[in-house]
Coordinates of C-alpha atoms in Angstrom, one line a residue:
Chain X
X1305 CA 42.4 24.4 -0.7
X1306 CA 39.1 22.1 -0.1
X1307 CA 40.5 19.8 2.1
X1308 CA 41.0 22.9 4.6
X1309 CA 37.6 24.3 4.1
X1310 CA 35.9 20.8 4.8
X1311 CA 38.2 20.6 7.7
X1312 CA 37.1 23.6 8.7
X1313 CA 33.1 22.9 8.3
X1314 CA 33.9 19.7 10.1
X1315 CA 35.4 22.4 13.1
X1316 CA 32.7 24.4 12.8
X1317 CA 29.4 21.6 13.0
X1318 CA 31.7 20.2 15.8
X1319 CA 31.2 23.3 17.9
X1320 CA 27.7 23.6 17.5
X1321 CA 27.0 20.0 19.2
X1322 CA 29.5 20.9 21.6
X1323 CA 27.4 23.8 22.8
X1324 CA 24.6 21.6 22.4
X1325 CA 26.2 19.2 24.9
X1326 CA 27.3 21.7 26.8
X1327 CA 23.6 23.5 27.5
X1328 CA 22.2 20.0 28.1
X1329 CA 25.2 18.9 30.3
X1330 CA 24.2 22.5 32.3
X1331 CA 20.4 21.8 32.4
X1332 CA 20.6 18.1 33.8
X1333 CA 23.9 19.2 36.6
X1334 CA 25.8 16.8 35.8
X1335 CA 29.5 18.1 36.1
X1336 CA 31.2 16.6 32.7
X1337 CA 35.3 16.3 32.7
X1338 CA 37.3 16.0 29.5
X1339 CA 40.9 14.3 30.3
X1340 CA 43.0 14.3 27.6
X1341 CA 47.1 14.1 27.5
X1342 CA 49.8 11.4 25.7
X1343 CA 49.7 7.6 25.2
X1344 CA 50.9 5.9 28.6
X1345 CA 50.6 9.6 31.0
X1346 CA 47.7 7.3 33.2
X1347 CA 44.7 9.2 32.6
X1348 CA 43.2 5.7 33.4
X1349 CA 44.8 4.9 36.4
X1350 CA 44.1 8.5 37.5
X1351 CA 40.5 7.7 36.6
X1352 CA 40.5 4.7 38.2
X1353 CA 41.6 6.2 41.9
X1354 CA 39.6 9.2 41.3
X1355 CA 36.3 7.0 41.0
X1356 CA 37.1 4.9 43.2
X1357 CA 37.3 7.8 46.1
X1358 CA 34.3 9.2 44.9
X1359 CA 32.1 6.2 43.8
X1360 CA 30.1 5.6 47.1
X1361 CA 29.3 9.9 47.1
X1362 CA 28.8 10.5 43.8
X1363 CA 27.1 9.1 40.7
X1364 CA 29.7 8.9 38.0
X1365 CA 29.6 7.1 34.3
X1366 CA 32.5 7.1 32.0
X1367 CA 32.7 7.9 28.5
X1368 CA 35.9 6.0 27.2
X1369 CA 37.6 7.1 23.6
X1370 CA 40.6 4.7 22.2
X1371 CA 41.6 3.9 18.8
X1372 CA 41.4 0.3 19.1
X1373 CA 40.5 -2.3 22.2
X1374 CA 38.5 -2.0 25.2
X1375 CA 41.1 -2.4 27.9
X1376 CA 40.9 0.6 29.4
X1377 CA 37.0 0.2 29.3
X1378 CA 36.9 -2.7 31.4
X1379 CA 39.6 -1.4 33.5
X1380 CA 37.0 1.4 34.9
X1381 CA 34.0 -0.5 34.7
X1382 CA 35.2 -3.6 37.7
X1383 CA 34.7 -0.2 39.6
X1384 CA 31.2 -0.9 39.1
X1385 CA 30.4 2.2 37.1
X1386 CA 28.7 2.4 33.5
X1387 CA 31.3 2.9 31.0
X1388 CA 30.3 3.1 27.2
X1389 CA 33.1 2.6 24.7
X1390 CA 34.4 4.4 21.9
X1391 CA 36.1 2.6 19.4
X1392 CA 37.3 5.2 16.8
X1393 CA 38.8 2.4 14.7
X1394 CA 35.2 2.3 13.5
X1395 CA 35.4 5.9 12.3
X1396 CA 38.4 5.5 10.1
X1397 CA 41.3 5.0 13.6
X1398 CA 40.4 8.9 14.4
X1399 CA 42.8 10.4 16.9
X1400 CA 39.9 12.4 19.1
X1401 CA 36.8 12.3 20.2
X1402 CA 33.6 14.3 18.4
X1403 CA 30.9 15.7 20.3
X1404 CA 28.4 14.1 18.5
X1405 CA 30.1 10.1 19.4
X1406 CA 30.3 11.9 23.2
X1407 CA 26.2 12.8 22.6
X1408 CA 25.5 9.5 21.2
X1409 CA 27.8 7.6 24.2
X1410 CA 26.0 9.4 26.4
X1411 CA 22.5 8.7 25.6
X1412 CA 23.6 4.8 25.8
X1413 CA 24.2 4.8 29.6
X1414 CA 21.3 3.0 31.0
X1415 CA 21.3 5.2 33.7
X1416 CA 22.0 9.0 32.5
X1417 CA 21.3 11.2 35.9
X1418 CA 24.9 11.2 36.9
X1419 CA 26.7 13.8 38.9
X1420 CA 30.0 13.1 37.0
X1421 CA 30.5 12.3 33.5
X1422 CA 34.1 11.6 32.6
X1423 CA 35.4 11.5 29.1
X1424 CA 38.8 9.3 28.6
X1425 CA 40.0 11.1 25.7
X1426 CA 42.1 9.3 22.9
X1427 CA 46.0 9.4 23.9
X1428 CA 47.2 12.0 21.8
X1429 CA 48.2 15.8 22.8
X1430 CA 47.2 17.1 19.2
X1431 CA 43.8 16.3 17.5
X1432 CA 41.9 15.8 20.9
X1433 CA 42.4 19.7 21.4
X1434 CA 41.1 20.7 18.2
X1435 CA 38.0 19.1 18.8
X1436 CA 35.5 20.2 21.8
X1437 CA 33.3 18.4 23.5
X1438 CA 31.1 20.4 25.5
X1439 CA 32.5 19.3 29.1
X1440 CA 32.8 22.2 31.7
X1441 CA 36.5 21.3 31.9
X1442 CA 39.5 20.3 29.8
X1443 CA 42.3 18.4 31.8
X1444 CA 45.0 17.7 30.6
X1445 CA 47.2 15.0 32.1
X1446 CA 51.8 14.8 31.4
X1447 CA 53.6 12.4 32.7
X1448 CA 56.8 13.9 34.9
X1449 CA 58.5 11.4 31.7
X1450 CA 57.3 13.3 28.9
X1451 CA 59.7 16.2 29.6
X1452 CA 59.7 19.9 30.4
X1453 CA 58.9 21.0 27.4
X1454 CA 55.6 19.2 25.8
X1455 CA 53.2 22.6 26.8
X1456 CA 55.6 24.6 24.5
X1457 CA 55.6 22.2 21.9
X1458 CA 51.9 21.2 22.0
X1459 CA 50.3 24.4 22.5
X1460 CA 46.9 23.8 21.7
X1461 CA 46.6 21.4 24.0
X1462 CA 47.6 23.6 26.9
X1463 CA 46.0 26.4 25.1
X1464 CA 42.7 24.6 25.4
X1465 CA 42.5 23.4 28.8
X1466 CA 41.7 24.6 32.2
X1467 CA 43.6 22.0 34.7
X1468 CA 46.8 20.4 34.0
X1469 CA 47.7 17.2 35.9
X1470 CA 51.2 16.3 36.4
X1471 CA 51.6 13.2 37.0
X1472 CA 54.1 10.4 38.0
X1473 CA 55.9 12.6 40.3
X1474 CA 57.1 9.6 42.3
X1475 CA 59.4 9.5 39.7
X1476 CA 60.9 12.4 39.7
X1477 CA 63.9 11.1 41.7
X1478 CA 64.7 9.2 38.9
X1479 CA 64.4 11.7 36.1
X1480 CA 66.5 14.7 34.5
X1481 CA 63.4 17.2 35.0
X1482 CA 62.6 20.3 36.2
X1483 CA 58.9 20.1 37.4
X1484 CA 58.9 23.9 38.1
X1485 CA 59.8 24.6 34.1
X1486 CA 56.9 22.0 33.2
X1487 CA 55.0 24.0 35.4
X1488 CA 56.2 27.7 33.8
X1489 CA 55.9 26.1 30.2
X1490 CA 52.2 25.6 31.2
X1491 CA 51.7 29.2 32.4
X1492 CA 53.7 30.3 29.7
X1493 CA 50.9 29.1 27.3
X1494 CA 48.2 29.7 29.6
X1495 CA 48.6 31.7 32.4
X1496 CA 45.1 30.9 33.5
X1497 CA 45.7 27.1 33.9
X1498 CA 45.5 25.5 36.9
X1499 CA 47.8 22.5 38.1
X1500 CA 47.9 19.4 39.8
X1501 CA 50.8 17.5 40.7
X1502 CA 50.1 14.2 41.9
X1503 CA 51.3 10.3 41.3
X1504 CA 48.0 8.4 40.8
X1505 CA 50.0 5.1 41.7
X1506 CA 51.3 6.5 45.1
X1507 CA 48.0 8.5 45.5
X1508 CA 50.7 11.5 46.8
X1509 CA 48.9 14.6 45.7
X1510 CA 45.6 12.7 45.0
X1511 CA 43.2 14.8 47.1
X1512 CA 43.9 18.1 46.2
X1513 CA 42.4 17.0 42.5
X1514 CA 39.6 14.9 44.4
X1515 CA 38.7 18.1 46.7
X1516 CA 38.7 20.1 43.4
X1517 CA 36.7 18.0 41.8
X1518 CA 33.8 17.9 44.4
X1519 CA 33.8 21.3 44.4
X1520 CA 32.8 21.1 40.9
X1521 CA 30.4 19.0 41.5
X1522 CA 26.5 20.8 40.6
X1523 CA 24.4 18.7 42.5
Chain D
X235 CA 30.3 11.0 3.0
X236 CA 32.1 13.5 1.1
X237 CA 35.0 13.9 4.6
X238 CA 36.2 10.4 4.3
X239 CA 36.4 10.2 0.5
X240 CA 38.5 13.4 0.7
X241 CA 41.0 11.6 3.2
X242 CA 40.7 9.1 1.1
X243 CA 42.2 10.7 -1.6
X244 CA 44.6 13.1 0.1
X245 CA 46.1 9.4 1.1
X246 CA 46.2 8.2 -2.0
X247 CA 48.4 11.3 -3.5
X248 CA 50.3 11.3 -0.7
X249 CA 51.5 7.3 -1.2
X250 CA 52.3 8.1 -4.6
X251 CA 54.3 10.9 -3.5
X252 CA 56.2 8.6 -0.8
X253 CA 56.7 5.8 -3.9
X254 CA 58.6 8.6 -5.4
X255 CA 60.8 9.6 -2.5
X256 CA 61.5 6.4 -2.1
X257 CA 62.8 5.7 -5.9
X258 CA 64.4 8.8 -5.6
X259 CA 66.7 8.1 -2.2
X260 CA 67.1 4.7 -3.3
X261 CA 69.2 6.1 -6.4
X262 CA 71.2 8.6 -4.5
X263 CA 71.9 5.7 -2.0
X264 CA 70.9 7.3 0.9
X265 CA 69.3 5.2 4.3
X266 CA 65.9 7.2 5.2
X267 CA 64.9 6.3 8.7
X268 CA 61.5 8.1 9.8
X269 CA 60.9 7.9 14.0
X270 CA 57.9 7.9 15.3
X271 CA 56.0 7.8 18.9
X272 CA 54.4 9.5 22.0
X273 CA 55.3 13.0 22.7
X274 CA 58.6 12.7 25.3
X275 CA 59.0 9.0 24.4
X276 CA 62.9 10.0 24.0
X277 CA 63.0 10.4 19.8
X278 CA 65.3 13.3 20.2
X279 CA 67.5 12.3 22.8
X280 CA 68.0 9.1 20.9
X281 CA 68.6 10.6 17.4
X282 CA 71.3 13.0 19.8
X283 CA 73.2 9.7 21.1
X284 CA 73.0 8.5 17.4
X285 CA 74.6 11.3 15.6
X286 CA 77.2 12.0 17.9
X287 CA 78.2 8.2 17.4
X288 CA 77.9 8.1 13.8
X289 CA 78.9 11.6 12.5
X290 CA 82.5 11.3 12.5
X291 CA 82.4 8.3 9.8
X292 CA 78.7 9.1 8.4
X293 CA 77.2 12.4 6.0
X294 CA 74.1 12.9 8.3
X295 CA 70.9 15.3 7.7
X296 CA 67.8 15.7 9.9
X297 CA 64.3 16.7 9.0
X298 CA 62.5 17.8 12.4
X299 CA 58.9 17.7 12.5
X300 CA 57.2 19.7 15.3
X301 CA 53.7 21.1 15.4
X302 CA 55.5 24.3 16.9
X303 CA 58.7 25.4 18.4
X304 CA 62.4 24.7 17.1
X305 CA 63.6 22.9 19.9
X306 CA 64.5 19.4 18.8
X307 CA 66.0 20.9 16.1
X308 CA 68.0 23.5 17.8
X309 CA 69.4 20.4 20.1
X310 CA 70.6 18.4 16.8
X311 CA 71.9 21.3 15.0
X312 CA 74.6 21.9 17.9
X313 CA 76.0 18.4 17.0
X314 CA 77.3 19.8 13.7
X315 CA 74.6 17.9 11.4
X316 CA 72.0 19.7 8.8
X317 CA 68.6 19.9 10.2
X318 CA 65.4 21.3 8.8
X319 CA 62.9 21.8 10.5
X320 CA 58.7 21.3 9.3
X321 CA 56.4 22.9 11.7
X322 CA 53.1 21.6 11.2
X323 CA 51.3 24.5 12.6
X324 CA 51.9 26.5 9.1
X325 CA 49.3 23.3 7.9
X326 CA 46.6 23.9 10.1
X327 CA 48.4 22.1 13.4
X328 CA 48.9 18.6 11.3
X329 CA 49.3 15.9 13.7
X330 CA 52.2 14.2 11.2
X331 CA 54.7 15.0 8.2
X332 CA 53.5 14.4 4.5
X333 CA 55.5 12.9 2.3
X334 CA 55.5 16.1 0.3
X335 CA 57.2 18.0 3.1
X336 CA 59.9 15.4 3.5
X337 CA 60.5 15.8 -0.2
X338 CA 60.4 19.9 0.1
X339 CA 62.4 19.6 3.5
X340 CA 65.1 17.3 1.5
X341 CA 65.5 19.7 -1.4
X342 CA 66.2 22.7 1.3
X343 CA 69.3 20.8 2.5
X344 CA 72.7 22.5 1.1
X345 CA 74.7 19.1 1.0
X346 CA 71.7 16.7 0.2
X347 CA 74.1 14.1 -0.6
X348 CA 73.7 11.8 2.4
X349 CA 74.3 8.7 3.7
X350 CA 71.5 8.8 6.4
X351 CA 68.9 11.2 6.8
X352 CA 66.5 10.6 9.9
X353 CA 63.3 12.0 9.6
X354 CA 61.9 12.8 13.9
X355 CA 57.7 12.6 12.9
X356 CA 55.3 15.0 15.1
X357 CA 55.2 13.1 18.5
X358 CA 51.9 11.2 18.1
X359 CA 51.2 7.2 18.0
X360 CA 48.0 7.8 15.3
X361 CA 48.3 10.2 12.3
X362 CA 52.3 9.4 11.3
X363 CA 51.3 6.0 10.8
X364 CA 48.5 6.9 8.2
X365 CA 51.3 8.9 6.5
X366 CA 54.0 7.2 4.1
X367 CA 56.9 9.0 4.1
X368 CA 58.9 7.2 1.6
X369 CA 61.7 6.1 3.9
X370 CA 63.2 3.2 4.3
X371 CA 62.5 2.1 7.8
X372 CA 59.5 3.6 10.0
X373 CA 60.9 3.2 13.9
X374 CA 58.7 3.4 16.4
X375 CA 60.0 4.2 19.8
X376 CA 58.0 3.1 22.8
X377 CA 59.1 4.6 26.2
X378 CA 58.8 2.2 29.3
X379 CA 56.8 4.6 31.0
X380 CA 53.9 4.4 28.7
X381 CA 52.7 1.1 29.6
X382 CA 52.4 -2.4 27.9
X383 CA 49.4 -2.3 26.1
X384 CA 50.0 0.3 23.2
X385 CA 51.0 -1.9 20.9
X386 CA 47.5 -3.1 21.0
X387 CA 45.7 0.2 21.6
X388 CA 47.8 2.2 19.2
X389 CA 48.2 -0.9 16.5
X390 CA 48.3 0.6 12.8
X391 CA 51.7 2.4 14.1
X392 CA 53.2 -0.9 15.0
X393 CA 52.4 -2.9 12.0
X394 CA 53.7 -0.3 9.6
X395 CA 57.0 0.0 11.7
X396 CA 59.8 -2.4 11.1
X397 CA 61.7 -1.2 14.2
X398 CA 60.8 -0.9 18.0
X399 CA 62.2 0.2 20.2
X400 CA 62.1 0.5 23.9
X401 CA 63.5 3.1 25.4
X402 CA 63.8 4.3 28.9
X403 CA 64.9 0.8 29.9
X404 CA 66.8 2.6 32.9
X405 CA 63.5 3.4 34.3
X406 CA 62.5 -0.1 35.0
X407 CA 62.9 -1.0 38.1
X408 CA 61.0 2.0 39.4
X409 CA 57.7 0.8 37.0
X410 CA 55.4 -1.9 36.9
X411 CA 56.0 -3.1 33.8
X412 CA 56.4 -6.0 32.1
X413 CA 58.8 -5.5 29.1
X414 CA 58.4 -9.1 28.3
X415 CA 54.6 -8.6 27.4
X416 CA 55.1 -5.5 25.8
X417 CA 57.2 -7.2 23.4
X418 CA 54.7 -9.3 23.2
X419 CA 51.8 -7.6 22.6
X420 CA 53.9 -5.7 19.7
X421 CA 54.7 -9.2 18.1
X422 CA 51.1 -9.9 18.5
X423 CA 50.1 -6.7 16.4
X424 CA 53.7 -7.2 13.8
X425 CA 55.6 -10.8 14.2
X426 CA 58.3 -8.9 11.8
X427 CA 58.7 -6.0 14.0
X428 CA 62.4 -6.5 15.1
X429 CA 62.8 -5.1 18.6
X430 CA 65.8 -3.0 20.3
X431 CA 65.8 -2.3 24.1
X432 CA 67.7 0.3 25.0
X433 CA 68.1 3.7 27.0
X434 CA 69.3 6.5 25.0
X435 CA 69.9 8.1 28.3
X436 CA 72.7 5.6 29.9
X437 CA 73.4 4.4 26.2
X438 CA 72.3 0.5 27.5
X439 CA 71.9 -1.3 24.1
X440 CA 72.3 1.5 22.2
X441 CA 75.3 0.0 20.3
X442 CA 72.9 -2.5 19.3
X443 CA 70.5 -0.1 17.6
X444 CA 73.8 1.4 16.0
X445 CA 75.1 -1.5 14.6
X446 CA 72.0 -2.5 12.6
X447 CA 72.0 1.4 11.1
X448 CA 75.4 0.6 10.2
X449 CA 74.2 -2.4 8.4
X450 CA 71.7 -0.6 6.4
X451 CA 73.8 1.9 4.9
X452 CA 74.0 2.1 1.3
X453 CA 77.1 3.5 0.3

């Protein structure tokens, strides 16, 4: 079928800027972060802690992917970091980010020697996976809400990524979930992942990530 | 470029397939109800506390769309009711259900003569609303936990859905959220949309959802 085989070229010239961003990423140290998970999981809210711990250390600029509005945008950037917006509405409502629009983002921040570069993924656990970026790591954010079973039922996703976040575990009292089967789903997919559980509202479990992360960091 | 026109197209034949599901369950006189939202938003559990209310009175049938496992369907099967099941990962990973597969789905049913067949849609807030199914109703289900503001971020799904609801309403006082604005902010996006509240856990409101199926029916 045609539509496959252009999907698949489209795959394929996505891969090659990927490594492209990738090498460049490598050559400049600047430790790049791709979060990614469901609408409403607070990869936001975890970005917005996470910066905010690291802000007065660390250079950071944000790369933010939505379908429509800037909300989460301007959420980050009161931090006082540079933030650079990616509307995908523009690009037919897409439900992922490219490598090239992540290229293109990145060349618009005034100031591009960062130690961090986060990318804010579009809320969505399928197409985000199929597309890579060129960031050193894939996280992957679920919400204690979304159930014990989303890494079995979005493979990919889990497939794809090397940290998994669980978040909201303040509510956990209130739920009918198993954390430890979200967490043997995960491994189930990908034994190699490793995971977080934290609440980024509480900031319980915060600073394992944040220690992590600084770790990564190339600088 | 030769991508969009493509998509453009593949839309195209895939409304005109809808328009025909939709002539053709309108003359058999069967309600067609297609749900759509977030990954763990609650779809299933809610189509659970449906059919166990309406099954006694009501011939029910279930198409299950999943990029991969059988899960959901597995869970509705057990309540005596017909489901078939579309995994989307025999179509390259598809991030929604094509009207084609509803139709093929349909025709695999031994007793296709219904009075309601729900359609669950591949957990996602993007692609299912770029897809016409043909059915009567699109519902989309919001969960509490996901924040006020998808309406607005996510916003073709909620002006081609003629149904919200809100579910996980149990959760509430252990969030900080503002249901009030996220009807709001969905009658912002859709001043039609009609909007249930409920939690298909604890079965609040629910009888209010099931009385307007009941009002739909055909037959």
């Amino acid at each position: 079928m045609a539509e496959i085989k252009i999907v698949k070229k489209v795959l394929a010239a996505n891969d090659a800027i990927a490594d492209m961003n990738k090498k460049y990423f490598d050559e400049k140290k600047i430790l790049t972060i791709n979060i990614m998970s469901s609408p409403g999981s607070g990869k936001t809210m975890l970005l917005e802690k996470t910066i905010i711990k690291l802000k007065d250390k660390y250079k950071i600029g944000v790369i933010e992917g939505d379908v429509s509005t800037t909300n989460d945008a301007e959420r980050l950037q009161k931090l006082g970091v540079e933030v650079i917006q990616i509307n995908t509405d523009a690009f037919g409502g897409d439900c992922h980010l490219e490598a090239e629009w992540i290229k293109d983002a990145y060349e618009q921040l005034n100031d591009t020697d960062l130690d961090i570069l986060f990318v804010e993924n579009v809320g969505n656990l399928v197409c985000p996976a199929e597309f890579k970026t060129g960031t050193d790591f894939n996280v992957v954010v679920l919400s204690t809400t979304e159930g014990e079973d989303k890494p079995v039922k979005y493979p990919l996703m889990f497939r794809v990524s090397q940290i998994m976040i669980i978040n909201k575990i303040d509510l956990l009292p209130h739920l009918d979930i198993d954390k430890n089967k979200m967490e043997d789903n995960a491994k189930r997919i990908n034994s190699e992942i490793q995971i977080f559980s934290l609440s980024a509202k509480t900031e319980e479990g915060l600073d394992q990530f944040i220690d992590w992360l600084i770790k990564q960091i190339k600088k």
